[in-house]
mmCIF file of C-alpha atoms in Angstrom:
data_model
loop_
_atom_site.group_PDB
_atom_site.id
_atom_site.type_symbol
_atom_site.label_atom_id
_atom_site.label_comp_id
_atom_site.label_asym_id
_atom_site.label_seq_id
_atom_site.Cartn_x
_atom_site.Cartn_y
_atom_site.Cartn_z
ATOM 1 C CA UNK A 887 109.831 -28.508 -51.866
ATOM 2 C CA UNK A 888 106.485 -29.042 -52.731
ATOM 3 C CA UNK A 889 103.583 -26.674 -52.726
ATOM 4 C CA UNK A 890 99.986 -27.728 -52.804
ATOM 5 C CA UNK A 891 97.157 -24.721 -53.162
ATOM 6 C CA UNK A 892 93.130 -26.202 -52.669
ATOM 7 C CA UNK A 893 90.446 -23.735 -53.756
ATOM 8 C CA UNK A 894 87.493 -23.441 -52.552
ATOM 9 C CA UNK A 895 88.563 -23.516 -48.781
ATOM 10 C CA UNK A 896 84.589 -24.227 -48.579
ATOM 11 C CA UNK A 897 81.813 -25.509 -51.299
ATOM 12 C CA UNK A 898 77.889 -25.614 -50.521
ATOM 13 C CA UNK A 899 76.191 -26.960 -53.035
ATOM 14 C CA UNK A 900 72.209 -28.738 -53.645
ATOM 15 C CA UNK A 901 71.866 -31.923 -53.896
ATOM 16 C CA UNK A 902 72.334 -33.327 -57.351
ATOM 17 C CA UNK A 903 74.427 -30.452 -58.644
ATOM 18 C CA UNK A 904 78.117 -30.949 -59.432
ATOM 19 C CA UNK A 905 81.412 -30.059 -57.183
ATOM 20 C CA UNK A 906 84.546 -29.234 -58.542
ATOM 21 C CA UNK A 907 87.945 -29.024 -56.828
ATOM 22 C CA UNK A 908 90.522 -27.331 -58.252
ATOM 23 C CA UNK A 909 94.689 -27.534 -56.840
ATOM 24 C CA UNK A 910 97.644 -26.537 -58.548
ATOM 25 C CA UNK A 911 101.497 -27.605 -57.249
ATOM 26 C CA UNK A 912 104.844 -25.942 -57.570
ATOM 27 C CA UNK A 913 107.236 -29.086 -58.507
ATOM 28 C CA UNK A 914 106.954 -30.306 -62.192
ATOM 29 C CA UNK A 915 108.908 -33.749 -60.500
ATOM 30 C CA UNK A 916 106.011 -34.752 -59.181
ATOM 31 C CA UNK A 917 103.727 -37.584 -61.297
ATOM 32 C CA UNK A 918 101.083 -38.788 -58.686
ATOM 33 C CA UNK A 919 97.940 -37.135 -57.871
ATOM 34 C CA UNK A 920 95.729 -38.375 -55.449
ATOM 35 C CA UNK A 921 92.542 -37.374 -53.773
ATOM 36 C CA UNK A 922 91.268 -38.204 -50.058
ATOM 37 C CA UNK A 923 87.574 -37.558 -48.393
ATOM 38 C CA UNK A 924 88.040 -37.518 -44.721
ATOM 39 C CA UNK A 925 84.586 -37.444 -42.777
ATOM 40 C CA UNK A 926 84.590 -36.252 -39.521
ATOM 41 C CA UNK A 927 86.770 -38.544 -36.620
ATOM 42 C CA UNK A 928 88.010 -40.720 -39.184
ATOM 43 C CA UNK A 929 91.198 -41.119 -41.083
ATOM 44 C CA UNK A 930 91.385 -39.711 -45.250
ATOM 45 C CA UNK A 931 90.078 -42.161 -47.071
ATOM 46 C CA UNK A 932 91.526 -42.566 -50.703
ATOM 47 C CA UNK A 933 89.023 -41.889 -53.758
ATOM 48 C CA UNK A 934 90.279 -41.498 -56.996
ATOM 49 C CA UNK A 935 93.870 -40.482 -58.102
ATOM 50 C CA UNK A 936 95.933 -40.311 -61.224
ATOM 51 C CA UNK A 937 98.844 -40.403 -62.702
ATOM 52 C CA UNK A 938 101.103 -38.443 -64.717
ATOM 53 C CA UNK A 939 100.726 -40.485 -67.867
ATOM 54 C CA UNK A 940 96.402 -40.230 -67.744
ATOM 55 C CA UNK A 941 94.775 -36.810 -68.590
ATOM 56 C CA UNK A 942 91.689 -38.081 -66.923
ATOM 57 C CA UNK A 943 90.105 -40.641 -64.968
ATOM 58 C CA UNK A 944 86.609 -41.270 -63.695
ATOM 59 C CA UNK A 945 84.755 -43.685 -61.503
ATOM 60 C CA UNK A 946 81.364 -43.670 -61.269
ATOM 61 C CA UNK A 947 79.945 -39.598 -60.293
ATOM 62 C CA UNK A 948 83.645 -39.122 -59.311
ATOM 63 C CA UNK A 949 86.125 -37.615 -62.208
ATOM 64 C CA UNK A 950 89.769 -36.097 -61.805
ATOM 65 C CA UNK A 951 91.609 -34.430 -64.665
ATOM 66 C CA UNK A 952 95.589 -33.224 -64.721
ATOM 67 C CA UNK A 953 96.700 -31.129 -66.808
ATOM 68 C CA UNK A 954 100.495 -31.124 -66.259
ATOM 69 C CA UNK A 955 101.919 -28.068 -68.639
ATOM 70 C CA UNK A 956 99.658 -26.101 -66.505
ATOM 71 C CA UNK A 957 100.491 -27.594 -62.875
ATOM 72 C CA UNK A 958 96.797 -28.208 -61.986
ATOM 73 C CA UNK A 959 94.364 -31.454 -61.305
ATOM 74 C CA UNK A 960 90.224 -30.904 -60.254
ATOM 75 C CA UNK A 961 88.072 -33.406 -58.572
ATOM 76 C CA UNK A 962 84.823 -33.361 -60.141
ATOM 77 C CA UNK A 963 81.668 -34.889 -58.082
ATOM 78 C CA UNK A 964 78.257 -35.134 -60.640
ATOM 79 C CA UNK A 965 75.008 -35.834 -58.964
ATOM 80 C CA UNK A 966 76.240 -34.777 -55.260
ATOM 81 C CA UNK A 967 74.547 -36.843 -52.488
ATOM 82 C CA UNK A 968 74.242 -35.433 -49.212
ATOM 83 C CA UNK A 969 76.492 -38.144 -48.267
ATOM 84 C CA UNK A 970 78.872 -36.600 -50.105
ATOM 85 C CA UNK A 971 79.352 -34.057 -47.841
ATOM 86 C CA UNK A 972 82.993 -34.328 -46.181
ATOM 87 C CA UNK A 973 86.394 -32.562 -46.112
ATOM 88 C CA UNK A 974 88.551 -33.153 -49.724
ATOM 89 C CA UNK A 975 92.216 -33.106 -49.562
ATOM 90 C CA UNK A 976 94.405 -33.124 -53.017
ATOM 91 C CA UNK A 977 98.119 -34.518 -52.891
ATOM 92 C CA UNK A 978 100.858 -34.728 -54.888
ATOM 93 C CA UNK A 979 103.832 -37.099 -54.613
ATOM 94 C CA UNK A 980 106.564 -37.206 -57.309
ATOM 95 C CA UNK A 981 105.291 -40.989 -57.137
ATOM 96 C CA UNK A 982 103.395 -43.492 -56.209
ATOM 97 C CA UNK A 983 104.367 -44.872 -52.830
ATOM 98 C CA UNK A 984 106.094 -41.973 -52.097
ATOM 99 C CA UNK A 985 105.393 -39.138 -49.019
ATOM 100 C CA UNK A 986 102.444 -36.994 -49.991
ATOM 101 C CA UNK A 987 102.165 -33.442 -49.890
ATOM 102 C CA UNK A 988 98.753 -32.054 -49.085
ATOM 103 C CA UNK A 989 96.620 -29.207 -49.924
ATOM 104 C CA UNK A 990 94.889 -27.574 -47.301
ATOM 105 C CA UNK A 991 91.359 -29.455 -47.663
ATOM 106 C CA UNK A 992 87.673 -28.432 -48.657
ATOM 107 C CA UNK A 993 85.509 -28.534 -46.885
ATOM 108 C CA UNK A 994 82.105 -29.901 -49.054
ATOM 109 C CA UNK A 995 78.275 -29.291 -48.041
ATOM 110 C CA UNK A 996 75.598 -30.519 -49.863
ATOM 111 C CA UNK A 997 72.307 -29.685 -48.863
ATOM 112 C CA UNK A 998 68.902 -31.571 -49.818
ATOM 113 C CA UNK B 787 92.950 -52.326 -49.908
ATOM 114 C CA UNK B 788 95.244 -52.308 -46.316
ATOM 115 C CA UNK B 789 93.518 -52.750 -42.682
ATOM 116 C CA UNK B 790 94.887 -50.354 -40.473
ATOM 117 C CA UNK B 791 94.427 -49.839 -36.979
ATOM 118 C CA UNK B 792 96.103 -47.348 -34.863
ATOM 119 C CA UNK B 793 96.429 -47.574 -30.636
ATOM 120 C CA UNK B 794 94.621 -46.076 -28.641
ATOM 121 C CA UNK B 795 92.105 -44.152 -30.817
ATOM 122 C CA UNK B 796 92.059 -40.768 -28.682
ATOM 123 C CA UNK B 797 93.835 -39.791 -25.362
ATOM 124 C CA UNK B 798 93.969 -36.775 -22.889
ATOM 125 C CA UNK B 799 97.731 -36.035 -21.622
ATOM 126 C CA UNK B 800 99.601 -33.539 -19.213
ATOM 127 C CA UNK B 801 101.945 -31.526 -20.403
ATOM 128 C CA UNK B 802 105.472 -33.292 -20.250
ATOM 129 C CA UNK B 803 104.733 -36.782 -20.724
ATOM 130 C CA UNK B 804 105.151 -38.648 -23.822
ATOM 131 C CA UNK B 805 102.654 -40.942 -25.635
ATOM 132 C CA UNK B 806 103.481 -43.738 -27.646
ATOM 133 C CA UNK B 807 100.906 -44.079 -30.765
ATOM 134 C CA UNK B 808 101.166 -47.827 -32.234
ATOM 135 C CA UNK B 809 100.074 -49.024 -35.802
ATOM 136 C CA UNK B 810 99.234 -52.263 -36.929
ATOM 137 C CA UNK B 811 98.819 -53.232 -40.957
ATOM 138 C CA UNK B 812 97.036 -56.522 -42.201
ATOM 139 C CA UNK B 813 99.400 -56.917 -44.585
ATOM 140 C CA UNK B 814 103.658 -56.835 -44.854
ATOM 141 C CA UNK B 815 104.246 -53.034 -46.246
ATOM 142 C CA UNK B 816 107.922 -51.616 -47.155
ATOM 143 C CA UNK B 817 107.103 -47.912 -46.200
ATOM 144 C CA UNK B 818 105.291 -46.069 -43.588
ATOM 145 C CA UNK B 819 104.465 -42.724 -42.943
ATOM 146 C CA UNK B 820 103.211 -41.001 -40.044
ATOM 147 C CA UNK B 821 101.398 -37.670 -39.956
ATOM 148 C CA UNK B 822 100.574 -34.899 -37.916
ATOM 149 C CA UNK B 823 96.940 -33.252 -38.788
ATOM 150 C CA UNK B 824 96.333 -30.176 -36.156
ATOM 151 C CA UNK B 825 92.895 -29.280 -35.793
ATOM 152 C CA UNK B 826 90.974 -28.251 -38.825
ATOM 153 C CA UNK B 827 94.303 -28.552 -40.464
ATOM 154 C CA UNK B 828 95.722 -30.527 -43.375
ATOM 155 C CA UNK B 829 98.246 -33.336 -42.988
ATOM 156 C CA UNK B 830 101.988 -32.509 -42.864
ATOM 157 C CA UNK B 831 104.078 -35.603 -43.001
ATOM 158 C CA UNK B 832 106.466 -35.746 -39.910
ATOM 159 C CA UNK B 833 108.551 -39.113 -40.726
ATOM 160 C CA UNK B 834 108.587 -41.700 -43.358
ATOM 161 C CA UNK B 835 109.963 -45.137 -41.805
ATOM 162 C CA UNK B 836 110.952 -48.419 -43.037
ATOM 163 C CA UNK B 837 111.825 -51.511 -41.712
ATOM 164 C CA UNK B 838 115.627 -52.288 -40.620
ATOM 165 C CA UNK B 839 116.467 -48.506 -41.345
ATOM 166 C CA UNK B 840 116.206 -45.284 -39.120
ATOM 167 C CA UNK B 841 112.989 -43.354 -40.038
ATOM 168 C CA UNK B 842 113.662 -39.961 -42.280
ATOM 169 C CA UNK B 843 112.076 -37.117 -41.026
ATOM 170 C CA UNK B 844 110.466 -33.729 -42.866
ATOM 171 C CA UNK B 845 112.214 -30.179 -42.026
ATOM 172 C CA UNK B 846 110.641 -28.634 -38.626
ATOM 173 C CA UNK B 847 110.367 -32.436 -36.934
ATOM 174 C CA UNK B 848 113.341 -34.301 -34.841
ATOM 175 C CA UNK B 849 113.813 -37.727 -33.485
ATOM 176 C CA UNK B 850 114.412 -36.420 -29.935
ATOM 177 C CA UNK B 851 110.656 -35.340 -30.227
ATOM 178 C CA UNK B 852 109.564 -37.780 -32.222
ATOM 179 C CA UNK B 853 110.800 -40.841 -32.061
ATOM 180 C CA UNK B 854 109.630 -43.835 -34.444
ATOM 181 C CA UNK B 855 110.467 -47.704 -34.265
ATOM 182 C CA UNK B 856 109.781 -50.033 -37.094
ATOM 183 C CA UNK B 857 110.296 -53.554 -35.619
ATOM 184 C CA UNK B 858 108.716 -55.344 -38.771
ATOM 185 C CA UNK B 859 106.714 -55.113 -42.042
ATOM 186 C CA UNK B 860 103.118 -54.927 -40.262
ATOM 187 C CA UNK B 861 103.945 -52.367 -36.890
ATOM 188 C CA UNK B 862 105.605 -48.941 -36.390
ATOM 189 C CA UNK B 863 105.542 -46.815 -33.140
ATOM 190 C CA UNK B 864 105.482 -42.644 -33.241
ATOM 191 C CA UNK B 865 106.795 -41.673 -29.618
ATOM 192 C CA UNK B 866 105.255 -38.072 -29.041
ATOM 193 C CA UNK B 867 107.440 -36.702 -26.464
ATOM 194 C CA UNK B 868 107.636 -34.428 -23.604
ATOM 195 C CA UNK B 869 104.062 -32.952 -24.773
ATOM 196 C CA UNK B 870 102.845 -29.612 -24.693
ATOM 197 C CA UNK B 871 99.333 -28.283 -25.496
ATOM 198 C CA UNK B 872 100.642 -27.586 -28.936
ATOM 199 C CA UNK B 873 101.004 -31.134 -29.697
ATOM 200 C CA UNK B 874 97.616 -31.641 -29.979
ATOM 201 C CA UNK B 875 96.898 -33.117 -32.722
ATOM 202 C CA UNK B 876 95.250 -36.063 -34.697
ATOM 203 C CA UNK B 877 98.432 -38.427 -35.600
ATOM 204 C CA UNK B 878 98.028 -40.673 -38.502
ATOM 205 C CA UNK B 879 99.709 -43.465 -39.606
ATOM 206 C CA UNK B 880 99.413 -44.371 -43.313
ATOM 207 C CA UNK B 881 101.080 -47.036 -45.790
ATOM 208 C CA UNK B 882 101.676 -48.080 -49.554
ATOM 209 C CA UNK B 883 99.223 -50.866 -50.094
ATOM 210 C CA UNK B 884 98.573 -52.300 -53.299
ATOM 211 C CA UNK B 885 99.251 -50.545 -56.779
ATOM 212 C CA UNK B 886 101.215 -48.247 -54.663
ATOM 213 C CA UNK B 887 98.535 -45.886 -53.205
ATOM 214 C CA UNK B 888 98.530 -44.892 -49.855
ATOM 215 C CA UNK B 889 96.257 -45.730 -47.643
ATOM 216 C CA UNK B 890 95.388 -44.217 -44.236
ATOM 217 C CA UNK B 891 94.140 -45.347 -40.404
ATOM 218 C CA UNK B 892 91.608 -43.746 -38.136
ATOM 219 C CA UNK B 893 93.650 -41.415 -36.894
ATOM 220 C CA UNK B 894 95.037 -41.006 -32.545
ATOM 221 C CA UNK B 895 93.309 -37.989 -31.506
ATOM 222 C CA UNK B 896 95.486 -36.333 -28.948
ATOM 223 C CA UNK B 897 94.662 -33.599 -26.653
ATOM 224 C CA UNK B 898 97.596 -32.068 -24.537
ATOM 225 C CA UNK B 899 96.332 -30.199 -21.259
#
């Protein structure tokens, strides 16, 4: 099956500096990438994903890239707020719709 | 994107008894998928369910344990049974809302004693 790895478990960063999230998976089948920011006692809330057929995709400070030949996708936060700060999961589904498979999370700080 | 609301929102349960988790959608969705998130843990699905079929569950999860209804296009029950501390657990229930993403509730936070 599928095999999500998350790096950094944990990310502290200032305020106004940039994030980046990096994941790789195991199963070339899969085509859908998404990303989720859980905050704490609530559900993952989606942010930005993409799909097999898009190299990259941004929205607003938020940017993801995929690079499948390689097997990797990175969130990229610019100009981190401190409401940024939150637990990322990546995800990979072979599509759309489909059951997820989830890295194991970071955990994001940023500090004023 | 979906409303989702999941019932009740945390509980406290002995060991042995069973807890029924309910989630409602806004909307009519095809497929749901419930979740099991242990604590400071990432999400590992336990079942995917649709309506009018039996609910296919992930390697390492059974229906005796957990057992899921899907009456209709808006509800689905998870049925954690005969509970034991290691059960505790958030339980999420999510579904495919529009452009087929997936979108997630708040979450049953359940504690096992």
């Amino acid at each position: 099956g599928e095999n999500v790895e998350q790096h950094p478990s944990t990310l502290s960063v200032q305020e106004g500096d940039s994030a980046v999230i990096k994941c790789t998976y195991s199963d070339s089948a899969s085509n859908y990438f998404p990303w989720y920011k859980q905050e704490l006692g609530k559900g993952p809330q989606l942010i930005i994903d993409i799909r097999s057929n898009v190299g990259e995709k941004k929205d607003q400070r938020i940017a993801v890239t995929l690079n499948k030949t390689a097997k990797h996708f990175s969130l990229h936060i610019t100009e981190t707020q401190p409401e940024d700060s939150a637990v990322y999961f990546c995800a990979a589904s072979i599509r759309p719709g489909y059951a997820l498979n989830f890295g194991k999370g970071t955990s994001l700080l940023v500090t004023p | 994107s979906a409303v989702i609301s999941q019932k009740p929102s945390r509980d406290i349960c002995q060991r042995g008894t069973s807890l029924t988790i309910q989630c409602q959608v806004d909307s009519q969705v095809t497929m749901m998928f419930w979740y099991r998130q242990q604590p400071g843990q990432s999400l590992t699905l336990i079942a995917t369910a649709n309506q009018g079929s039996e609910a296919t569950y992930e390697s390492g999860f059974v229906i005796d344990k957990f057992p899921i209804s899907r009456p209709n296009l808006t509800f689905s029950t998870l049925t954690v049974s005969n509970m034991s501390p290691e059960d505790s657990s958030i339980y999420l229930c999510s579904v495919e809302g529009v452009e087929e993403t997936q979108y997630f509730g708040p979450g049953t936070r359940l504690l096992v004693l």
